Coordinates of C-alpha atoms in Angstrom, one line a residue:
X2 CA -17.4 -3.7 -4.7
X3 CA -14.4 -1.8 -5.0
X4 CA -11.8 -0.7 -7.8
X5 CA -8.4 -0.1 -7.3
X6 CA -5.9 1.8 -9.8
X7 CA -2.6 2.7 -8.8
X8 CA -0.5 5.7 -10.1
X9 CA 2.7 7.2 -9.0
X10 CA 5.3 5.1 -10.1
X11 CA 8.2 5.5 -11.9
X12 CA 12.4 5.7 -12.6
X13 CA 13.9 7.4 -9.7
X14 CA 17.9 7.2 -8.5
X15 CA 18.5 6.1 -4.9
X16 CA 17.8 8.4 -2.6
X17 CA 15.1 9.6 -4.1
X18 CA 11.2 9.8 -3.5
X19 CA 8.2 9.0 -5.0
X20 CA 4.6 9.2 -3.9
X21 CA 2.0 6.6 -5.2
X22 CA -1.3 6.9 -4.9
X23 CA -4.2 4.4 -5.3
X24 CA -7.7 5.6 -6.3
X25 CA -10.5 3.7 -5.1
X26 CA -14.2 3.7 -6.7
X27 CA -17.2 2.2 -4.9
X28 CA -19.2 3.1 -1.8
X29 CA -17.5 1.6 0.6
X30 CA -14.2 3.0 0.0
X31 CA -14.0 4.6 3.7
X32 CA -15.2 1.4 5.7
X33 CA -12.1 -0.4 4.3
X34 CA -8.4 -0.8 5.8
X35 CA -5.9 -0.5 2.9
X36 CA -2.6 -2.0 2.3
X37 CA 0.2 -1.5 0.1
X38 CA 2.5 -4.6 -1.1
X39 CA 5.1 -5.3 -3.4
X40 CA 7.1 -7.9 -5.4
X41 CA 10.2 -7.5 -7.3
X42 CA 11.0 -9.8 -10.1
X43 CA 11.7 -13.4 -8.4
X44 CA 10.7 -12.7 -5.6
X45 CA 7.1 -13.2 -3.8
X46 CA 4.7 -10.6 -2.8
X47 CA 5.5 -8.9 0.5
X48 CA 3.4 -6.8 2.8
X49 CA 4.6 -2.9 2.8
X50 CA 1.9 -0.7 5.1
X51 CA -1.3 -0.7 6.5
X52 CA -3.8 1.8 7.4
X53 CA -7.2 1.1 8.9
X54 CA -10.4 2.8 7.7
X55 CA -9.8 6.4 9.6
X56 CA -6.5 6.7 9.1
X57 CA -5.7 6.7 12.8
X58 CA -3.5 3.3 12.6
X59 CA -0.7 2.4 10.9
X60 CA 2.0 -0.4 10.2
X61 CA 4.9 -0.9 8.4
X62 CA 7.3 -3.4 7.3
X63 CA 10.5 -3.2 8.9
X64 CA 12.3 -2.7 5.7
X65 CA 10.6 0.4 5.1
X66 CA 9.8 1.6 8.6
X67 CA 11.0 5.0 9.0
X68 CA 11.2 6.3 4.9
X69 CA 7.7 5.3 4.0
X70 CA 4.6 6.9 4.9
X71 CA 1.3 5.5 4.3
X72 CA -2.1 8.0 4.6
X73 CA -5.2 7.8 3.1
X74 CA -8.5 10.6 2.1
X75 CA -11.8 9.3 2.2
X76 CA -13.3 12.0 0.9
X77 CA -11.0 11.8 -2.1
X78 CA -11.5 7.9 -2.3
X79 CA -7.6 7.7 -1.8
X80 CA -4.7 6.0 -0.2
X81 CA -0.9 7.4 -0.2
X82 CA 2.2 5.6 -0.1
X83 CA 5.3 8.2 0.6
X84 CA 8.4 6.5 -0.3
X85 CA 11.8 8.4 0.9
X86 CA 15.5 7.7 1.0
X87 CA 14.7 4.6 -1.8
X88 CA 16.7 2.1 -2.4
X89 CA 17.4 0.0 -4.9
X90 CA 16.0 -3.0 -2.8
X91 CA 12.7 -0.8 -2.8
X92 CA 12.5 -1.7 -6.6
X93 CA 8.8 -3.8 -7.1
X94 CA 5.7 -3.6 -8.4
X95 CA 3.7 -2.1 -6.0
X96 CA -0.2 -3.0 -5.2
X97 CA -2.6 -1.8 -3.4
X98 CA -5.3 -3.9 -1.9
X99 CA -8.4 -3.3 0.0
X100 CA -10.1 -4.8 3.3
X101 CA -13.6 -4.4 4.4
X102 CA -13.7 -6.7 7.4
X103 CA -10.8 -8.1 8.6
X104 CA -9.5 -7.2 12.4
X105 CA -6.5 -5.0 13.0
X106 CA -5.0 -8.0 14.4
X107 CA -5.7 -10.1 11.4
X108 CA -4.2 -7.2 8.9
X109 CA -1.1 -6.2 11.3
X110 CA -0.2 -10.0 10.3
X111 CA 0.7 -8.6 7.1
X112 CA -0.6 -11.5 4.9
X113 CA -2.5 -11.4 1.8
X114 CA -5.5 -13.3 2.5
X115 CA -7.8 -10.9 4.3
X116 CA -8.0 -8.3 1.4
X117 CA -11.0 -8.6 -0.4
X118 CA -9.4 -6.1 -4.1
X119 CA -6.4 -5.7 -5.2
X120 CA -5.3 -3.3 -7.7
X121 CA -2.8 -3.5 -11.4
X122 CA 0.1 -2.7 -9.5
X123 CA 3.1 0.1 -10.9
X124 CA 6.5 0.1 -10.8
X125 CA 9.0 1.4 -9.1
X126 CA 12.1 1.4 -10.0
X127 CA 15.5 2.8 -8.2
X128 CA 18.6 2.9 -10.0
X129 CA 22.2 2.8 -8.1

């Protein structure tokens, strides 16, 4: 089993950064891939990064490739999300979610399904 909580968020005017973090509790914190999604209001949830259990692969969305950054410390039970140049497009709620078995192939998909917890989710939100 594994906790999520999600911090970081906030106001912040275009062109600005932010850094979320997402703390995880439970054992197996460090065998999991973790992914960070989004959804702003009316719209449905879309997949942001990816990082696999070491930290050693990565993926991003195309809409964020190049201004995010997406890390992770296992032996702080946490994953990063490193937003730069933000847009106003980038405002969402942001989730974090967690994997324990799912391939790289299966998580590079970018769909929901494979994660087994998913954070509350904060908000982001970038003003014009």
């Amino acid at each position: 089993q594994v906790q999520l909580v999600e911090s970081g968020g906030g106001l912040v005017q275009a062109g600005g950064s932010l850094r979320l973090s997402c703390s995880a509790s439970g054992r197996t914190f460090s065998r999991c891939a973790m992914g960070w999604f989004r959804q702003a209001p009316g719209k449905e949830r879309e997949f942001v990064a990816v990082i696999n259990w070491s930290g050693g692969r990565t993926l991003y969305a195309d809409s964020v490739k190049g201004r995010f950054t997406i890390s992770r410390d296992n032996a702080k039970n946490t994953v990063y999300l490193q937003m730069n140049s933000l847009k106003p497009e980038d405002t969402a709620v942001y989730y974090c979610a967690a994997d324990e078995d799912a391939t790289w192939r299966t998580l590079v998909s970018g769909v929901e399904a494979p994660y087994d917890y998913w954070g509350q989710g904060t908000q982001v939100t970038v003003s014009s």
